CSV table of C-alpha atoms in Angstrom, one decimal:
chain,number,residue,atom,x,y,z
A,884,MET,CA,203.9,116.5,342.3
A,885,THR,CA,202.7,114.4,339.4
A,886,GLU,CA,201.0,116.2,336.4
A,887,PRO,CA,197.6,117.4,337.3
A,888,LEU,CA,195.0,115.6,335.1
A,889,HIS,CA,191.6,116.9,335.9
A,890,PRO,CA,189.7,119.5,333.5
A,891,VAL,CA,189.3,121.9,336.4
A,892,THR,CA,193.1,122.3,336.6
A,893,GLY,CA,192.8,124.1,333.2
A,894,LEU,CA,190.2,126.6,334.4
A,895,ASP,CA,191.4,130.1,334.8
A,896,ASP,CA,190.1,131.8,338.0
A,897,VAL,CA,190.1,135.2,336.4
A,898,VAL,CA,187.4,133.8,334.0
A,899,HIS,CA,185.8,131.1,336.0
A,900,GLN,CA,184.9,133.2,339.1
A,901,ARG,CA,181.1,133.5,339.2
A,902,VAL,CA,180.7,137.3,338.7
A,903,ARG,CA,183.4,137.7,336.2
A,904,LEU,CA,181.9,134.8,334.3
A,905,GLY,CA,178.7,136.6,334.2
A,906,ILE,CA,180.3,139.9,333.2
A,907,LEU,CA,182.2,138.1,330.3
A,908,THR,CA,179.0,136.3,329.3
A,909,ILE,CA,176.9,139.5,329.2
A,910,ALA,CA,179.6,141.4,327.4
A,911,HIS,CA,179.9,138.8,324.9
A,912,GLU,CA,176.2,139.1,324.0
A,913,ALA,CA,176.4,142.9,323.0
A,914,ARG,CA,179.0,144.9,321.4
A,915,ARG,CA,179.3,147.0,324.6
A,916,VAL,CA,177.3,147.1,327.9
A,917,GLU,CA,176.8,149.8,330.3
A,918,PHE,CA,177.8,149.6,333.9
A,919,VAL,CA,174.5,150.0,335.6
A,920,TYR,CA,172.8,147.5,333.2
A,921,LEU,CA,175.7,144.9,334.3
A,922,ARG,CA,175.2,145.9,337.9
A,923,THR,CA,171.5,145.2,337.8
A,924,GLN,CA,171.8,141.9,335.9
A,925,LEU,CA,174.3,140.4,338.3
A,926,GLY,CA,172.8,141.9,341.5
A,927,LEU,CA,176.0,143.6,342.5
A,928,THR,CA,177.1,146.7,344.5
A,929,ALA,CA,178.8,149.3,342.3
A,930,GLY,CA,181.9,148.6,344.5
A,931,ASN,CA,181.8,144.9,343.9
A,932,LEU,CA,181.2,145.2,340.2
A,933,SER,CA,184.2,147.8,340.0
A,934,GLN,CA,186.5,145.4,341.6
A,935,HIS,CA,185.7,142.6,339.3
A,936,LEU,CA,186.0,144.8,336.3
A,937,THR,CA,189.5,146.0,337.6
A,938,VAL,CA,190.6,142.2,337.6
A,939,LEU,CA,189.3,141.7,333.9
A,940,GLU,CA,190.7,144.9,332.7
A,941,THR,CA,194.1,144.1,334.1
A,942,ALA,CA,194.1,140.7,332.5
A,943,GLY,CA,193.2,142.5,329.3
A,944,LEU,CA,189.9,140.7,328.8
A,945,VAL,CA,187.7,143.8,328.8
A,946,GLU,CA,188.0,147.6,328.0
A,947,VAL,CA,186.4,150.0,330.2
A,948,GLU,CA,185.6,153.4,328.7
A,949,LYS,CA,184.0,156.4,330.7
A,950,GLY,CA,181.9,158.9,328.7
A,951,TYR,CA,178.7,160.8,328.6
A,952,GLU,CA,175.2,160.2,327.4
A,953,GLY,CA,173.7,163.7,327.4
A,954,LYS,CA,174.8,165.1,330.7
A,955,ARG,CA,175.0,161.9,332.4
A,956,GLY,CA,178.3,160.0,333.1
A,957,ARG,CA,178.3,156.5,331.7
A,958,THR,CA,180.8,153.6,331.9
A,959,TRP,CA,180.9,151.2,329.0
A,960,ILE,CA,182.4,147.8,328.9
A,961,THR,CA,183.5,146.0,325.9
A,962,LEU,CA,185.0,142.5,325.5
A,963,THR,CA,188.4,142.4,323.9
A,964,ALA,CA,189.5,139.7,321.5
A,965,ALA,CA,191.6,138.2,324.3
A,966,GLY,CA,188.4,138.2,326.4
A,967,ASN,CA,186.5,136.4,323.8
A,968,THR,CA,189.2,133.7,323.4
A,969,ALA,CA,189.3,133.3,327.2
A,970,LEU,CA,185.5,132.9,327.5
A,971,ALA,CA,185.6,130.3,324.6
A,972,GLU,CA,188.2,128.4,326.6
A,973,GLU,CA,186.3,128.4,329.6
A,974,ILE,CA,183.2,127.2,327.9
A,975,ALA,CA,185.1,124.4,326.3
A,976,ARG,CA,186.6,123.3,329.7
A,977,LEU,CA,183.1,123.4,331.3
A,978,LYS,CA,181.8,121.2,328.5
A,979,GLN,CA,184.6,118.7,329.3
A,980,LEU,CA,183.7,118.9,332.9
A,981,ILE,CA,179.9,118.3,332.3
A,982,ALA,CA,180.8,115.3,330.0
A,983,ARG,CA,182.6,113.9,332.8
A,984,VAL,CA,180.0,114.3,335.4
A,985,GLU,CA,177.4,113.0,333.1
A,986,ARG,CA,179.3,110.0,331.8
A,987,PRO,CA,177.4,106.9,332.6
B,850,MET,CA,167.9,146.8,343.5
B,851,THR,CA,165.9,145.1,340.9
B,852,GLU,CA,165.9,141.4,340.7
B,853,PRO,CA,168.9,139.7,339.2
B,854,LEU,CA,168.3,138.0,336.0
B,855,HIS,CA,171.5,136.3,334.9
B,856,PRO,CA,172.1,132.6,335.2
B,857,VAL,CA,175.3,133.2,337.2
B,858,THR,CA,173.4,134.9,339.9
B,859,GLY,CA,172.0,131.4,340.7
B,860,LEU,CA,175.6,129.8,340.9
B,861,ASP,CA,176.7,128.9,344.5
B,862,ASP,CA,180.3,130.0,345.2
B,863,VAL,CA,180.7,127.0,347.6
B,864,VAL,CA,180.2,124.7,344.5
B,865,HIS,CA,181.3,126.9,341.6
B,866,GLN,CA,184.8,127.7,342.9
B,867,ARG,CA,187.3,126.0,340.6
B,868,VAL,CA,189.1,123.6,343.1
B,869,ARG,CA,185.8,122.6,344.9
B,870,LEU,CA,184.1,121.9,341.7
B,871,GLY,CA,186.9,119.5,340.8
B,872,ILE,CA,186.6,117.8,344.3
B,873,LEU,CA,182.8,117.4,343.9
B,874,THR,CA,183.2,116.2,340.2
B,875,ILE,CA,185.9,113.4,341.2
B,876,ALA,CA,183.9,112.3,344.3
B,877,HIS,CA,180.8,112.1,342.0
B,878,GLU,CA,182.8,109.5,339.8
B,879,ALA,CA,183.8,107.1,342.7
B,880,ARG,CA,182.0,105.9,345.7
B,881,ARG,CA,184.7,107.4,347.9
B,882,VAL,CA,188.1,109.0,347.0
B,883,GLU,CA,191.4,109.1,348.9
B,884,PHE,CA,193.0,112.4,349.8
B,885,VAL,CA,196.2,111.9,348.1
B,886,TYR,CA,194.5,111.0,344.9
B,887,LEU,CA,192.4,114.1,345.0
B,888,ARG,CA,195.5,116.2,345.7
B,889,THR,CA,197.4,114.8,342.8
B,890,GLN,CA,194.5,114.9,340.2
B,891,LEU,CA,194.0,118.6,341.2
B,892,GLY,CA,197.5,119.7,341.6
B,893,LEU,CA,197.2,120.9,345.0
B,894,THR,CA,199.2,121.3,348.4
B,895,ALA,CA,197.7,119.2,351.2
B,896,GLY,CA,197.0,122.5,353.0
B,897,ASN,CA,195.1,124.0,350.2
B,898,LEU,CA,193.1,120.8,349.6
B,899,SER,CA,192.1,120.6,353.4
B,900,GLN,CA,190.9,124.1,353.3
B,901,HIS,CA,188.5,123.3,350.4
B,902,LEU,CA,187.4,120.0,351.9
B,903,THR,CA,186.5,122.0,355.2
B,904,VAL,CA,184.3,124.4,353.2
B,905,LEU,CA,182.5,121.5,351.5
B,906,GLU,CA,182.2,119.5,354.7
B,907,THR,CA,180.7,122.5,356.6
B,908,ALA,CA,178.2,122.9,353.9
B,909,GLY,CA,177.2,119.3,354.2
B,910,LEU,CA,178.5,118.5,350.7
B,911,VAL,CA,181.1,115.8,351.4
B,912,GLU,CA,181.9,113.6,354.3
B,913,VAL,CA,185.6,113.3,355.3
B,914,GLU,CA,186.5,110.0,357.1
B,915,LYS,CA,189.9,109.2,358.7
B,916,GLY,CA,191.1,105.7,358.8
B,917,TYR,CA,193.8,103.3,358.2
B,918,GLU,CA,194.8,101.1,355.2
B,919,GLY,CA,197.3,98.7,356.8
B,920,LYS,CA,199.5,100.9,359.0
B,921,ARG,CA,199.1,104.0,356.9
B,922,GLY,CA,196.8,106.7,357.8
B,923,ARG,CA,194.3,107.5,355.0
B,924,THR,CA,191.5,110.3,354.5
B,925,TRP,CA,188.6,109.2,352.5
B,926,ILE,CA,186.1,111.7,351.0
B,927,THR,CA,182.5,110.8,350.1
B,928,LEU,CA,179.9,112.9,348.3
B,929,THR,CA,176.8,113.4,350.3
B,930,ALA,CA,173.2,113.4,348.9
B,931,ALA,CA,173.2,117.2,349.3
B,932,GLY,CA,176.6,117.2,347.6
B,933,ASN,CA,175.1,115.2,344.7
B,934,THR,CA,172.1,117.5,344.3
B,935,ALA,CA,174.3,120.6,344.5
B,936,LEU,CA,176.6,119.4,341.8
B,937,ALA,CA,173.6,118.6,339.6
B,938,GLU,CA,172.2,122.1,340.1
B,939,GLU,CA,175.8,123.7,339.2
B,940,ILE,CA,175.8,121.6,336.2
B,941,ALA,CA,172.1,122.7,335.2
B,942,ARG,CA,173.2,126.3,335.6
B,943,LEU,CA,176.4,125.9,333.6
B,944,LYS,CA,174.3,124.4,330.7
B,945,GLN,CA,172.1,127.5,330.8
B,946,LEU,CA,175.0,129.7,330.7
B,947,ILE,CA,176.7,127.8,327.9
B,948,ALA,CA,173.5,127.9,325.9
B,949,ARG,CA,173.3,131.7,326.4
B,950,VAL,CA,177.0,132.1,325.1
B,951,GLU,CA,176.4,130.0,322.2
B,952,ARG,CA,173.1,131.4,321.2
B,953,PRO,CA,173.5,132.7,317.6
């Protein structure tokens, strides 16, 4: 097989997948985000969100921290430095792709 | 569940998926593209490319046409009007997402 040339070949499915791209984007906006907030913003079931968080946590892109707010259990999600870099790379590739689509 | 708010909730997985986004982008650049060219550009096996083309064809976003070039069998892929619209919507959503990530 000859060398792949297209910008999408450089996209990482861990980051590019729709829901995970949403999680990383929201986590990028705040220092840390709460599980229920993420779930609501992204319109997900708790189970579905948990699955995607596990993929991101396993890849080292987010940290997931369980704690309490008063007596209520809370789960907090924080973007790691690697997650920040991965999101920046995804955005750079998407810009290349957009430029290619919009090229006259 | 409250209404989802985030731009990624408007992305369509049929279009957003990495390989399919590549197929649509390349098909957008040419009047029609040949199967082997797509496979090489995207670094895919024939089976993997076929699966993604079936998803896009079923959704009405591409047309797949089998024919001959001399004695050689060829498969040509053409973007439909619906495919063109779907790609434009994806690009518009990605721009919203990028703007959100880059907001100071």
